[in-house]
Amino acid sequence: MEHHYMKLAIDMAKNTKGQTSPNPSVGCVIVKNNQITGVGAHLKAGEAHAERQALEMAKEKASGATMFVTLEPCSHYGRTPPCADAVIEAGISKVFIASTDPNPQVAGKGIEKLEKAGIEVDTGLMKEEADEINREFFHFISTGKPFVTLKTACSIDGKIATSTGESKWITGEEARKDGYRLRHEHDAILCGVGTVIEDNPSLTARLEDGGNNPVRIVLDTRLRMPLDSNLITDKLAETWIITTSLAEKEKINELEKHGVYVLQLESSHISIDQLLSVLGDKQITSLLVEGGGKVNDSFLRTGQFQRVVKYMAPLIIGGEKSKSSFSGEGIPLLKDTPHLKLHSMEPIGSDTKFVFYKRED
Ligand code: NDP
Ligand code: ZN
């Protein structure tokens, strides 16, 4: 039964992905005498944490009950008072915790507080599943930089367009919809000015029943971005342009007048490392990179990514002139290529979705 209740908490947390940033996704279930007396999920930064929601529902039935929570209860004052205190006050007698807090400043402190108050604490139940939900958040908290996912949709020979430039659509509708879901789950989505000029994308999540549209970020050294681009005119989400010392002041002013946030770096080149630090400072915890080929190459060569999502269509395009998902210089020696580990592989319509994680060893 313990797995059963923790799974319920995990399922709730999983379904809030994309709506809690910069906070983690957390679910909580309170059980007394084999009956669920409270459930809760953290729904939005600034609102009640999962434990408080569940305690609020359980009221006096929390006394002597067991709590199942996907992440270690917080022990410090943030935007809301510490959950560990609320758990103690409510008289919970046992707490199952799946993931421990990765934040080095608070790790273990919530558990310590509960134990000091005489509450029995069990950690690690379904830890792998729970860690997976907050992989991006854990990375952000421990590095100060967003978790980076490189997403491509290509033929089985890795092409993203034909030699005549035709790219719509390589993958089918189901795969594209899955890609929209991926956008919804990220704080920001990034492409190069090359893609903006060629494709004029809108980079929104387009989920049928609404959803979160991430901030749209364009890398543009000299501000070549056309003022009539969808990213500027559609106002469907925020657009940020990252530029350099080579950008003209007048162009910056003009873009700002159109409601675009222009972030000018001091250097004449956009270093991916610096970019990620700047985005981290702006509370972007997860970044979905949707190329094109040159931008993908920059992330590849600097090794600044954690996950690769590839939607592969059952097509072969071939040809030297047709664009590849990774272009630019590439990596000259095999020994220097990043090592990836296949996490999952699933058919989506007639395409196949592959998820790889970068191995840090
Ligand atoms: P990109 O979108 O990769 O943009 C490249 C441009 O971005 C560069 O030329 C550069 O222009 C600017 N840039 C600024 N800083 C950097 C940096 N640090 N690293 C790399 N680029 C930087 O353009 P591509 O031409 O490579 O690819 C465009 C093609 O990709 C399109 O045909 C599009 O259809 C396809 N595409 C396909 C996708 C798919 O999944 N199937 C997804 C996305 C695109 P500047 O020097 O002026 O700043
Ligand atoms: Zn809390």
mmCIF file of C-alpha atoms and ligand atoms in Angstrom:
data_model
loop_
_atom_site.group_PDB
_atom_site.id
_atom_site.type_symbol
_atom_site.label_atom_id
_atom_site.label_comp_id
_atom_site.label_asym_id
_atom_site.label_seq_id
_atom_site.Cartn_x
_atom_site.Cartn_y
_atom_site.Cartn_z
ATOM 1 C CA MET A 1 0.000 0.000 0.000
ATOM 2 C CA GLU A 2 2.895 2.355 0.668
ATOM 3 C CA HIS A 3 3.849 2.279 -3.016
ATOM 4 C CA HIS A 4 0.251 2.840 -3.949
ATOM 5 C CA TYR A 5 -0.042 6.069 -1.923
ATOM 6 C CA MET A 6 3.357 7.382 -3.011
ATOM 7 C CA LYS A 7 2.444 6.674 -6.629
ATOM 8 C CA LEU A 8 -0.673 8.792 -6.199
ATOM 9 C CA ALA A 9 1.468 11.647 -4.847
ATOM 10 C CA ILE A 10 3.934 11.203 -7.741
ATOM 11 C CA ASP A 11 1.143 11.218 -10.340
ATOM 12 C CA MET A 12 -0.180 14.494 -8.971
ATOM 13 C CA ALA A 13 3.291 16.057 -9.043
ATOM 14 C CA LYS A 14 3.891 14.795 -12.596
ATOM 15 C CA ASN A 15 0.741 16.445 -13.852
ATOM 16 C CA THR A 16 1.799 19.886 -12.609
ATOM 17 C CA LYS A 17 4.995 19.921 -14.690
ATOM 18 C CA GLY A 18 5.282 23.240 -16.497
ATOM 19 C CA GLN A 19 3.229 25.271 -14.029
ATOM 20 C CA THR A 20 5.280 25.536 -10.820
ATOM 21 C CA SER A 21 8.546 27.129 -11.983
ATOM 22 C CA PRO A 22 10.837 28.290 -10.458
ATOM 23 C CA ASN A 23 9.559 25.875 -7.801
ATOM 24 C CA PRO A 24 9.621 22.070 -8.075
ATOM 25 C CA SER A 25 6.542 19.894 -8.751
ATOM 26 C CA VAL A 26 5.423 18.216 -5.504
ATOM 27 C CA GLY A 27 2.536 15.938 -4.561
ATOM 28 C CA CYS A 28 1.350 14.824 -1.111
ATOM 29 C CA VAL A 29 -1.123 12.281 0.264
ATOM 30 C CA ILE A 30 -2.198 11.867 3.920
ATOM 31 C CA VAL A 31 -3.500 8.500 5.064
ATOM 32 C CA LYS A 32 -5.110 7.456 8.357
ATOM 33 C CA ASN A 33 -6.490 4.003 9.114
ATOM 34 C CA ASN A 34 -6.163 3.019 5.450
ATOM 35 C CA GLN A 35 -8.228 5.991 4.344
ATOM 36 C CA ILE A 36 -7.011 8.968 2.344
ATOM 37 C CA THR A 37 -7.824 12.048 4.425
ATOM 38 C CA GLY A 38 -5.935 14.673 2.450
ATOM 39 C CA VAL A 39 -4.303 15.175 -0.947
ATOM 40 C CA GLY A 40 -2.410 18.131 -2.309
ATOM 41 C CA ALA A 41 -0.129 19.355 -5.060
ATOM 42 C CA HIS A 42 1.876 22.529 -5.354
ATOM 43 C CA LEU A 43 0.147 24.351 -8.217
ATOM 44 C CA LYS A 44 1.997 27.611 -8.701
ATOM 45 C CA ALA A 45 4.962 29.514 -7.229
ATOM 46 C CA GLY A 46 3.732 31.732 -4.388
ATOM 47 C CA GLU A 47 0.758 29.469 -3.631
ATOM 48 C CA ALA A 48 0.520 26.829 -0.876
ATOM 49 C CA HIS A 49 2.953 23.904 -0.962
ATOM 50 C CA ALA A 50 1.599 20.366 -1.479
ATOM 51 C CA GLU A 51 1.919 19.436 2.228
ATOM 52 C CA ARG A 52 -0.132 22.448 3.339
ATOM 53 C CA GLN A 53 -2.857 21.734 0.792
ATOM 54 C CA ALA A 54 -3.140 18.145 2.026
ATOM 55 C CA LEU A 55 -3.057 19.189 5.709
ATOM 56 C CA GLU A 56 -5.745 21.763 5.073
ATOM 57 C CA MET A 57 -7.985 19.026 3.658
ATOM 58 C CA ALA A 58 -7.226 16.489 6.394
ATOM 59 C CA LYS A 59 -7.753 19.003 9.253
ATOM 60 C CA GLU A 60 -7.922 17.125 12.618
ATOM 61 C CA LYS A 61 -7.605 13.804 10.788
ATOM 62 C CA ALA A 62 -3.942 14.669 10.216
ATOM 63 C CA SER A 63 -3.217 13.858 13.845
ATOM 64 C CA GLY A 64 -1.576 10.444 14.084
ATOM 65 C CA ALA A 65 -1.711 10.027 10.284
ATOM 66 C CA THR A 66 0.981 9.061 7.766
ATOM 67 C CA MET A 67 2.110 11.506 5.086
ATOM 68 C CA PHE A 68 3.486 10.524 1.661
ATOM 69 C CA VAL A 69 5.332 13.398 0.020
ATOM 70 C CA THR A 70 7.407 13.343 -3.188
ATOM 71 C CA LEU A 71 10.024 15.879 -1.988
ATOM 72 C CA GLU A 72 11.550 16.594 1.422
ATOM 73 C CA PRO A 73 9.353 19.177 3.220
ATOM 74 C CA CYS A 74 10.908 22.645 3.291
ATOM 75 C CA SER A 75 12.375 23.904 6.545
ATOM 76 C CA HIS A 76 13.143 27.537 5.711
ATOM 77 C CA TYR A 77 11.075 30.667 5.236
ATOM 78 C CA GLY A 78 10.535 31.303 1.533
ATOM 79 C CA ARG A 79 7.439 32.900 0.090
ATOM 80 C CA THR A 80 5.442 30.669 2.454
ATOM 81 C CA PRO A 81 6.287 29.478 6.018
ATOM 82 C CA PRO A 82 8.123 26.119 6.353
ATOM 83 C CA CYS A 83 6.066 22.983 5.696
ATOM 84 C CA ALA A 84 8.075 20.952 8.216
ATOM 85 C CA ASP A 85 6.592 23.165 10.984
ATOM 86 C CA ALA A 86 3.053 22.639 9.685
ATOM 87 C CA VAL A 87 3.575 18.852 9.553
ATOM 88 C CA ILE A 88 4.767 18.874 13.173
ATOM 89 C CA GLU A 89 1.927 21.119 14.385
ATOM 90 C CA ALA A 90 -0.687 18.933 12.704
ATOM 91 C CA GLY A 91 0.526 15.899 14.651
ATOM 92 C CA ILE A 92 1.516 13.680 11.696
ATOM 93 C CA SER A 93 3.248 10.608 13.116
ATOM 94 C CA LYS A 94 5.111 9.211 10.090
ATOM 95 C CA VAL A 95 6.389 10.758 6.858
ATOM 96 C CA PHE A 96 7.481 8.907 3.722
ATOM 97 C CA ILE A 97 9.723 11.096 1.523
ATOM 98 C CA ALA A 98 10.660 10.060 -2.032
ATOM 99 C CA SER A 99 13.302 12.679 -3.057
ATOM 100 C CA THR A 100 15.537 14.554 -0.660
ATOM 101 C CA ASP A 101 16.066 18.275 -1.297
ATOM 102 C CA PRO A 102 19.079 18.821 -3.592
ATOM 103 C CA ASN A 103 19.586 22.425 -2.497
ATOM 104 C CA PRO A 104 22.904 22.192 -0.621
ATOM 105 C CA GLN A 105 21.785 24.854 1.865
ATOM 106 C CA VAL A 106 18.636 23.023 2.930
ATOM 107 C CA ALA A 107 19.338 19.335 2.142
ATOM 108 C CA GLY A 108 18.382 17.129 5.073
ATOM 109 C CA LYS A 109 17.241 20.009 7.272
ATOM 110 C CA GLY A 110 13.527 19.313 6.773
ATOM 111 C CA ILE A 111 14.066 15.662 7.699
ATOM 112 C CA GLU A 112 16.153 16.651 10.735
ATOM 113 C CA LYS A 113 13.429 18.995 11.957
ATOM 114 C CA LEU A 114 10.744 16.303 11.641
ATOM 115 C CA GLU A 115 12.872 13.689 13.409
ATOM 116 C CA LYS A 116 13.715 16.077 16.241
ATOM 117 C CA ALA A 117 9.985 16.515 16.797
ATOM 118 C CA GLY A 118 9.639 12.736 17.201
ATOM 119 C CA ILE A 119 8.172 12.006 13.763
ATOM 120 C CA GLU A 120 9.254 8.761 12.113
ATOM 121 C CA VAL A 121 10.797 9.538 8.703
ATOM 122 C CA ASP A 122 11.342 7.067 5.855
ATOM 123 C CA THR A 123 13.256 8.321 2.795
ATOM 124 C CA GLY A 124 13.773 6.875 -0.667
ATOM 125 C CA LEU A 125 10.419 5.218 -1.400
ATOM 126 C CA MET A 126 10.052 5.447 -5.246
ATOM 127 C CA LYS A 127 12.970 7.883 -5.313
ATOM 128 C CA GLU A 128 13.852 7.280 -8.975
ATOM 129 C CA GLU A 129 10.377 8.144 -10.242
ATOM 130 C CA ALA A 130 10.174 11.197 -8.003
ATOM 131 C CA ASP A 131 13.672 12.443 -8.958
ATOM 132 C CA GLU A 132 12.724 12.176 -12.627
ATOM 133 C CA ILE A 133 9.860 14.686 -12.213
ATOM 134 C CA ASN A 134 12.174 17.386 -10.906
ATOM 135 C CA ARG A 135 15.312 16.600 -12.891
ATOM 136 C CA GLU A 136 15.331 20.133 -14.368
ATOM 137 C CA PHE A 137 14.733 21.831 -11.013
ATOM 138 C CA PHE A 138 17.463 19.782 -9.301
ATOM 139 C CA HIS A 139 19.959 20.741 -12.012
ATOM 140 C CA PHE A 140 19.012 24.425 -11.725
ATOM 141 C CA ILE A 141 19.265 24.446 -7.933
ATOM 142 C CA SER A 142 22.697 22.834 -7.914
ATOM 143 C CA THR A 143 24.265 24.755 -10.876
ATOM 144 C CA GLY A 144 22.370 28.061 -11.086
ATOM 145 C CA LYS A 145 21.871 27.377 -14.814
ATOM 146 C CA PRO A 146 18.841 26.107 -16.724
ATOM 147 C CA PHE A 147 18.542 22.418 -17.604
ATOM 148 C CA VAL A 148 19.038 22.280 -21.388
ATOM 149 C CA THR A 149 17.121 19.990 -23.749
ATOM 150 C CA LEU A 150 18.101 19.849 -27.419
ATOM 151 C CA LYS A 151 15.025 18.955 -29.466
ATOM 152 C CA THR A 152 15.078 17.988 -33.113
ATOM 153 C CA ALA A 153 12.628 16.494 -35.565
ATOM 154 C CA CYS A 154 14.380 14.737 -38.420
ATOM 155 C CA SER A 155 14.491 11.927 -40.958
ATOM 156 C CA ILE A 156 16.331 8.703 -40.113
ATOM 157 C CA ASP A 157 19.454 10.199 -41.741
ATOM 158 C CA GLY A 158 19.266 13.209 -39.398
ATOM 159 C CA LYS A 159 18.007 15.759 -41.941
ATOM 160 C CA ILE A 160 15.750 18.666 -40.942
ATOM 161 C CA ALA A 161 15.064 19.937 -44.471
ATOM 162 C CA THR A 162 15.411 18.791 -48.084
ATOM 163 C CA SER A 163 17.963 20.274 -50.519
ATOM 164 C CA THR A 164 15.239 22.686 -51.758
ATOM 165 C CA GLY A 165 14.628 23.867 -48.182
ATOM 166 C CA GLU A 166 11.343 22.028 -47.643
ATOM 167 C CA SER A 167 10.941 21.249 -43.941
ATOM 168 C CA LYS A 168 7.181 21.233 -43.266
ATOM 169 C CA TRP A 169 6.436 18.686 -42.126
ATOM 170 C CA ILE A 170 8.996 15.959 -41.623
ATOM 171 C CA THR A 171 7.251 14.420 -38.625
ATOM 172 C CA GLY A 172 3.520 13.741 -38.263
ATOM 173 C CA GLU A 173 0.831 15.536 -36.301
ATOM 174 C CA GLU A 174 1.088 13.370 -33.167
ATOM 175 C CA ALA A 175 4.825 14.030 -32.843
ATOM 176 C CA ARG A 176 4.275 17.745 -33.317
ATOM 177 C CA LYS A 177 1.642 17.716 -30.584
ATOM 178 C CA ASP A 178 4.041 15.926 -28.276
ATOM 179 C CA GLY A 179 6.582 18.657 -29.081
ATOM 180 C CA TYR A 180 4.047 21.293 -28.004
ATOM 181 C CA ARG A 181 3.659 19.493 -24.673
ATOM 182 C CA LEU A 182 7.453 19.631 -24.296
ATOM 183 C CA ARG A 183 7.336 23.392 -24.853
ATOM 184 C CA HIS A 184 4.626 23.740 -22.197
ATOM 185 C CA GLU A 185 6.904 21.971 -19.692
ATOM 186 C CA HIS A 186 9.860 24.340 -20.209
ATOM 187 C CA ASP A 187 10.411 27.875 -18.944
ATOM 188 C CA ALA A 188 11.969 29.054 -22.183
ATOM 189 C CA ILE A 189 12.461 27.967 -25.773
ATOM 190 C CA LEU A 190 15.444 29.062 -27.863
ATOM 191 C CA CYS A 191 16.430 29.243 -31.529
ATOM 192 C CA GLY A 192 18.917 31.088 -33.729
ATOM 193 C CA VAL A 193 18.083 34.108 -35.862
ATOM 194 C CA GLY A 194 18.651 31.806 -38.888
ATOM 195 C CA THR A 195 15.513 29.855 -38.042
ATOM 196 C CA VAL A 196 13.534 33.058 -37.444
ATOM 197 C CA ILE A 197 14.514 34.440 -40.877
ATOM 198 C CA GLU A 198 13.859 31.173 -42.738
ATOM 199 C CA ASP A 199 10.794 29.788 -40.968
ATOM 200 C CA ASN A 200 9.206 32.722 -39.103
ATOM 201 C CA PRO A 201 8.086 30.360 -36.281
ATOM 202 C CA SER A 202 5.803 31.381 -33.404
ATOM 203 C CA LEU A 203 7.279 28.873 -30.907
ATOM 204 C CA THR A 204 4.136 28.595 -28.777
ATOM 205 C CA ALA A 205 2.799 25.530 -26.984
ATOM 206 C CA ARG A 206 -0.534 25.466 -28.825
ATOM 207 C CA LEU A 207 -2.099 22.958 -26.447
ATOM 208 C CA GLU A 208 -5.780 22.575 -27.314
ATOM 209 C CA ASP A 209 -6.953 23.509 -23.829
ATOM 210 C CA GLY A 210 -4.500 26.373 -23.261
ATOM 211 C CA GLY A 211 -1.301 25.953 -21.298
ATOM 212 C CA ASN A 212 1.960 27.648 -20.560
ATOM 213 C CA ASN A 213 3.746 29.478 -23.379
ATOM 214 C CA PRO A 214 7.427 29.625 -22.520
ATOM 215 C CA VAL A 215 9.530 32.746 -22.996
ATOM 216 C CA ARG A 216 10.884 32.760 -26.569
ATOM 217 C CA ILE A 217 14.597 33.479 -26.854
ATOM 218 C CA VAL A 218 16.513 34.273 -30.056
ATOM 219 C CA LEU A 219 20.309 34.406 -30.454
ATOM 220 C CA ASP A 220 21.028 37.338 -32.749
ATOM 221 C CA THR A 221 24.565 38.816 -32.773
ATOM 222 C CA ARG A 222 23.788 41.875 -34.924
ATOM 223 C CA LEU A 223 19.987 42.143 -34.609
ATOM 224 C CA ARG A 224 19.103 40.753 -38.029
ATOM 225 C CA MET A 225 15.677 39.786 -36.698
ATOM 226 C CA PRO A 226 12.921 41.231 -38.988
ATOM 227 C CA LEU A 227 10.451 43.502 -37.177
ATOM 228 C CA ASP A 228 7.510 41.714 -38.788
ATOM 229 C CA SER A 229 8.517 38.297 -37.355
ATOM 230 C CA ASN A 230 5.717 36.396 -35.609
ATOM 231 C CA LEU A 231 7.853 36.388 -32.459
ATOM 232 C CA ILE A 232 7.516 40.191 -32.380
ATOM 233 C CA THR A 233 4.022 40.767 -33.732
ATOM 234 C CA ASP A 234 1.885 37.914 -32.335
ATOM 235 C CA LYS A 235 2.239 38.885 -28.614
ATOM 236 C CA LEU A 236 1.394 35.286 -27.654
ATOM 237 C CA ALA A 237 4.334 35.096 -25.232
ATOM 238 C CA GLU A 238 7.323 37.132 -24.161
ATOM 239 C CA THR A 239 10.205 37.400 -26.635
ATOM 240 C CA TRP A 240 13.777 38.006 -25.510
ATOM 241 C CA ILE A 241 16.602 38.673 -27.962
ATOM 242 C CA ILE A 242 20.151 37.973 -26.858
ATOM 243 C CA THR A 243 22.592 40.185 -28.691
ATOM 244 C CA THR A 244 26.158 41.462 -28.456
ATOM 245 C CA SER A 245 28.310 44.623 -28.492
ATOM 246 C CA LEU A 246 27.925 44.582 -32.303
ATOM 247 C CA ALA A 247 24.226 45.530 -32.113
ATOM 248 C CA GLU A 248 23.237 49.094 -33.038
ATOM 249 C CA LYS A 249 21.579 51.175 -30.344
ATOM 250 C CA GLU A 250 18.783 52.364 -32.698
ATOM 251 C CA LYS A 251 17.811 48.797 -33.537
ATOM 252 C CA ILE A 252 17.702 47.932 -29.840
ATOM 253 C CA ASN A 253 15.418 50.907 -29.160
ATOM 254 C CA GLU A 254 13.144 49.956 -32.011
ATOM 255 C CA LEU A 255 12.814 46.359 -30.820
ATOM 256 C CA GLU A 256 12.122 47.535 -27.279
ATOM 257 C CA LYS A 257 9.375 49.799 -28.595
ATOM 258 C CA HIS A 258 7.784 46.666 -30.049
ATOM 259 C CA GLY A 259 7.720 45.089 -26.593
ATOM 260 C CA VAL A 260 10.760 42.842 -27.055
ATOM 261 C CA TYR A 261 13.257 42.452 -24.205
ATOM 262 C CA VAL A 262 16.769 42.905 -25.622
ATOM 263 C CA LEU A 263 19.608 41.562 -23.541
ATOM 264 C CA GLN A 264 22.935 42.909 -24.753
ATOM 265 C CA LEU A 265 26.081 41.038 -23.732
ATOM 266 C CA GLU A 266 29.373 42.961 -23.477
ATOM 267 C CA SER A 267 31.204 40.556 -25.791
ATOM 268 C CA SER A 268 30.987 40.433 -29.605
ATOM 269 C CA HIS A 269 29.995 36.753 -29.556
ATOM 270 C CA ILE A 270 27.268 34.882 -27.657
ATOM 271 C CA SER A 271 29.048 32.385 -25.427
ATOM 272 C CA ILE A 272 26.673 29.572 -24.474
ATOM 273 C CA ASP A 273 28.185 29.346 -21.006
ATOM 274 C CA GLN A 274 27.587 33.033 -20.325
ATOM 275 C CA LEU A 275 24.128 32.857 -21.856
ATOM 276 C CA LEU A 276 23.106 30.064 -19.481
ATOM 277 C CA SER A 277 24.405 31.964 -16.438
ATOM 278 C CA VAL A 278 22.413 35.035 -17.470
ATOM 279 C CA LEU A 279 19.253 32.959 -18.018
ATOM 280 C CA GLY A 280 19.763 31.225 -14.654
ATOM 281 C CA ASP A 281 19.946 34.640 -12.955
ATOM 282 C CA LYS A 282 16.601 35.402 -14.582
ATOM 283 C CA GLN A 283 15.043 32.279 -13.008
ATOM 284 C CA ILE A 284 14.860 30.290 -16.256
ATOM 285 C CA THR A 285 15.145 26.777 -14.801
ATOM 286 C CA SER A 286 14.673 24.824 -18.040
ATOM 287 C CA LEU A 287 15.487 25.657 -21.653
ATOM 288 C CA LEU A 288 14.256 23.876 -24.770
ATOM 289 C CA VAL A 289 16.624 24.439 -27.700
ATOM 290 C CA GLU A 290 14.923 24.066 -31.082
ATOM 291 C CA GLY A 291 17.902 24.810 -33.326
ATOM 292 C CA GLY A 292 18.511 25.195 -36.130
ATOM 293 C CA GLY A 293 21.674 23.387 -36.978
ATOM 294 C CA LYS A 294 24.183 26.101 -36.075
ATOM 295 C CA VAL A 295 22.690 26.790 -32.683
ATOM 296 C CA ASN A 296 22.455 23.057 -31.947
ATOM 297 C CA ASP A 297 26.137 22.792 -32.902
ATOM 298 C CA SER A 298 27.109 25.532 -30.435
ATOM 299 C CA PHE A 299 25.406 23.678 -27.591
ATOM 300 C CA LEU A 300 26.917 20.382 -28.740
ATOM 301 C CA ARG A 301 30.492 21.640 -28.953
ATOM 302 C CA THR A 302 30.403 23.367 -25.579
ATOM 303 C CA GLY A 303 28.775 20.295 -23.993
ATOM 304 C CA GLN A 304 26.205 22.598 -22.383
ATOM 305 C CA PHE A 305 23.147 20.370 -22.524
ATOM 306 C CA GLN A 306 21.652 17.598 -20.389
ATOM 307 C CA ARG A 307 19.042 15.939 -22.606
ATOM 308 C CA VAL A 308 18.384 15.268 -26.283
ATOM 309 C CA VAL A 309 14.855 14.646 -27.557
ATOM 310 C CA LYS A 310 14.698 13.388 -31.109
ATOM 311 C CA TYR A 311 11.506 12.793 -33.096
ATOM 312 C CA MET A 312 12.536 10.537 -35.957
ATOM 313 C CA ALA A 313 10.331 10.245 -39.037
ATOM 314 C CA PRO A 314 10.475 7.064 -41.164
ATOM 315 C CA LEU A 315 11.965 8.994 -44.124
ATOM 316 C CA ILE A 316 15.352 9.157 -45.806
ATOM 317 C CA ILE A 317 16.124 12.532 -47.390
ATOM 318 C CA GLY A 318 19.808 12.214 -48.253
ATOM 319 C CA GLY A 319 21.848 14.779 -50.149
ATOM 320 C CA GLU A 320 24.827 16.898 -49.185
ATOM 321 C CA LYS A 321 22.868 20.137 -49.484
ATOM 322 C CA SER A 322 19.955 19.132 -47.280
ATOM 323 C CA LYS A 323 20.280 20.551 -43.764
ATOM 324 C CA SER A 324 21.244 18.373 -40.813
ATOM 325 C CA SER A 325 19.979 18.817 -37.276
ATOM 326 C CA PHE A 326 23.557 19.565 -36.197
ATOM 327 C CA SER A 327 25.659 21.616 -38.646
ATOM 328 C CA GLY A 328 28.508 24.084 -38.065
ATOM 329 C CA GLU A 329 31.896 22.674 -37.157
ATOM 330 C CA GLY A 330 30.816 19.559 -35.277
ATOM 331 C CA ILE A 331 33.226 17.588 -33.091
ATOM 332 C CA PRO A 332 36.440 16.554 -34.872
ATOM 333 C CA LEU A 333 37.360 13.507 -32.764
ATOM 334 C CA LEU A 334 35.143 10.640 -31.668
ATOM 335 C CA LYS A 335 36.740 10.566 -28.245
ATOM 336 C CA ASP A 336 35.473 14.114 -27.622
ATOM 337 C CA THR A 337 31.821 13.463 -28.483
ATOM 338 C CA PRO A 338 29.489 13.593 -25.478
ATOM 339 C CA HIS A 339 28.350 10.237 -24.163
ATOM 340 C CA LEU A 340 24.594 9.810 -24.175
ATOM 341 C CA LYS A 341 22.436 7.217 -22.495
ATOM 342 C CA LEU A 342 19.145 6.138 -24.035
ATOM 343 C CA HIS A 343 16.378 6.864 -21.529
ATOM 344 C CA SER A 344 13.301 5.961 -23.578
ATOM 345 C CA MET A 345 12.130 5.151 -27.070
ATOM 346 C CA GLU A 346 8.453 5.181 -27.995
ATOM 347 C CA PRO A 347 6.395 5.211 -31.171
ATOM 348 C CA ILE A 348 4.336 8.392 -31.632
ATOM 349 C CA GLY A 349 2.007 8.027 -34.603
ATOM 350 C CA SER A 350 4.269 6.853 -37.426
ATOM 351 C CA ASP A 351 7.352 8.520 -35.884
ATOM 352 C CA THR A 352 9.612 7.459 -33.005
ATOM 353 C CA LYS A 353 10.553 9.604 -30.019
ATOM 354 C CA PHE A 354 13.979 9.054 -28.471
ATOM 355 C CA VAL A 355 15.043 10.630 -25.186
ATOM 356 C CA PHE A 356 18.746 10.578 -24.301
ATOM 357 C CA TYR A 357 20.461 11.978 -21.224
ATOM 358 C CA LYS A 358 24.045 13.145 -21.279
ATOM 359 C CA ARG A 359 26.281 11.041 -19.091
ATOM 360 C CA GLU A 360 28.319 13.234 -16.807
ATOM 361 C CA ASP A 361 31.051 10.592 -16.171
HETATM 362 P P1 NDP B 1 20.014 28.777 -36.638
HETATM 363 O O1 NDP B 1 18.597 28.912 -36.283
HETATM 364 O O2 NDP B 1 20.840 27.768 -35.962
HETATM 365 O O3 NDP B 1 20.645 30.211 -36.433
HETATM 366 C C1 NDP B 1 22.004 30.390 -36.617
HETATM 367 C C2 NDP B 1 22.345 31.842 -36.433
HETATM 368 O O4 NDP B 1 22.149 32.221 -35.081
HETATM 369 C C3 NDP B 1 23.786 32.075 -36.710
HETATM 370 O O5 NDP B 1 24.024 32.213 -38.093
HETATM 371 C C4 NDP B 1 24.030 33.336 -35.927
HETATM 372 O O6 NDP B 1 23.672 34.463 -36.728
HETATM 373 C C5 NDP B 1 23.049 33.237 -34.768
HETATM 374 N N1 NDP B 1 23.799 32.960 -33.547
HETATM 375 C C6 NDP B 1 24.094 33.873 -32.595
HETATM 376 N N2 NDP B 1 24.835 33.338 -31.646
HETATM 377 C C7 NDP B 1 25.041 32.051 -31.960
HETATM 378 C C8 NDP B 1 25.764 31.002 -31.344
HETATM 379 N N3 NDP B 1 26.407 31.159 -30.186
HETATM 380 N N4 NDP B 1 25.776 29.809 -31.962
HETATM 381 C C9 NDP B 1 25.118 29.616 -33.127
HETATM 382 N N5 NDP B 1 24.425 30.579 -33.757
HETATM 383 C C10 NDP B 1 24.382 31.794 -33.189
HETATM 384 O O7 NDP B 1 20.133 28.682 -38.238
HETATM 385 P P2 NDP B 1 20.516 27.516 -39.265
HETATM 386 O O8 NDP B 1 20.619 28.206 -40.558
HETATM 387 O O9 NDP B 1 21.627 26.682 -38.783
HETATM 388 O O10 NDP B 1 19.232 26.594 -39.265
HETATM 389 C C11 NDP B 1 18.017 27.054 -39.797
HETATM 390 C C12 NDP B 1 17.259 25.876 -40.391
HETATM 391 O O11 NDP B 1 16.977 24.918 -39.363
HETATM 392 C C13 NDP B 1 15.953 26.257 -40.987
HETATM 393 O O12 NDP B 1 15.933 25.766 -42.306
HETATM 394 C C14 NDP B 1 14.923 25.540 -40.160
HETATM 395 O O13 NDP B 1 13.879 25.062 -40.980
HETATM 396 C C15 NDP B 1 15.684 24.397 -39.565
HETATM 397 N N6 NDP B 1 15.129 23.986 -38.267
HETATM 398 C C16 NDP B 1 14.635 22.732 -38.108
HETATM 399 C C17 NDP B 1 14.183 22.253 -36.897
HETATM 400 C C18 NDP B 1 13.739 20.835 -36.738
HETATM 401 O O14 NDP B 1 13.682 20.313 -35.622
HETATM 402 N N7 NDP B 1 13.383 20.115 -37.798
HETATM 403 C C19 NDP B 1 14.141 23.139 -35.720
HETATM 404 C C20 NDP B 1 14.662 24.451 -35.970
HETATM 405 C C21 NDP B 1 15.145 24.839 -37.201
HETATM 406 P P3 NDP B 1 24.335 35.880 -36.378
HETATM 407 O O15 NDP B 1 25.806 35.689 -36.537
HETATM 408 O O16 NDP B 1 23.748 36.848 -37.317
HETATM 409 O O17 NDP B 1 23.963 36.147 -34.988
HETATM 410 ZN ZN ZN B 2 7.094 23.612 1.712
#
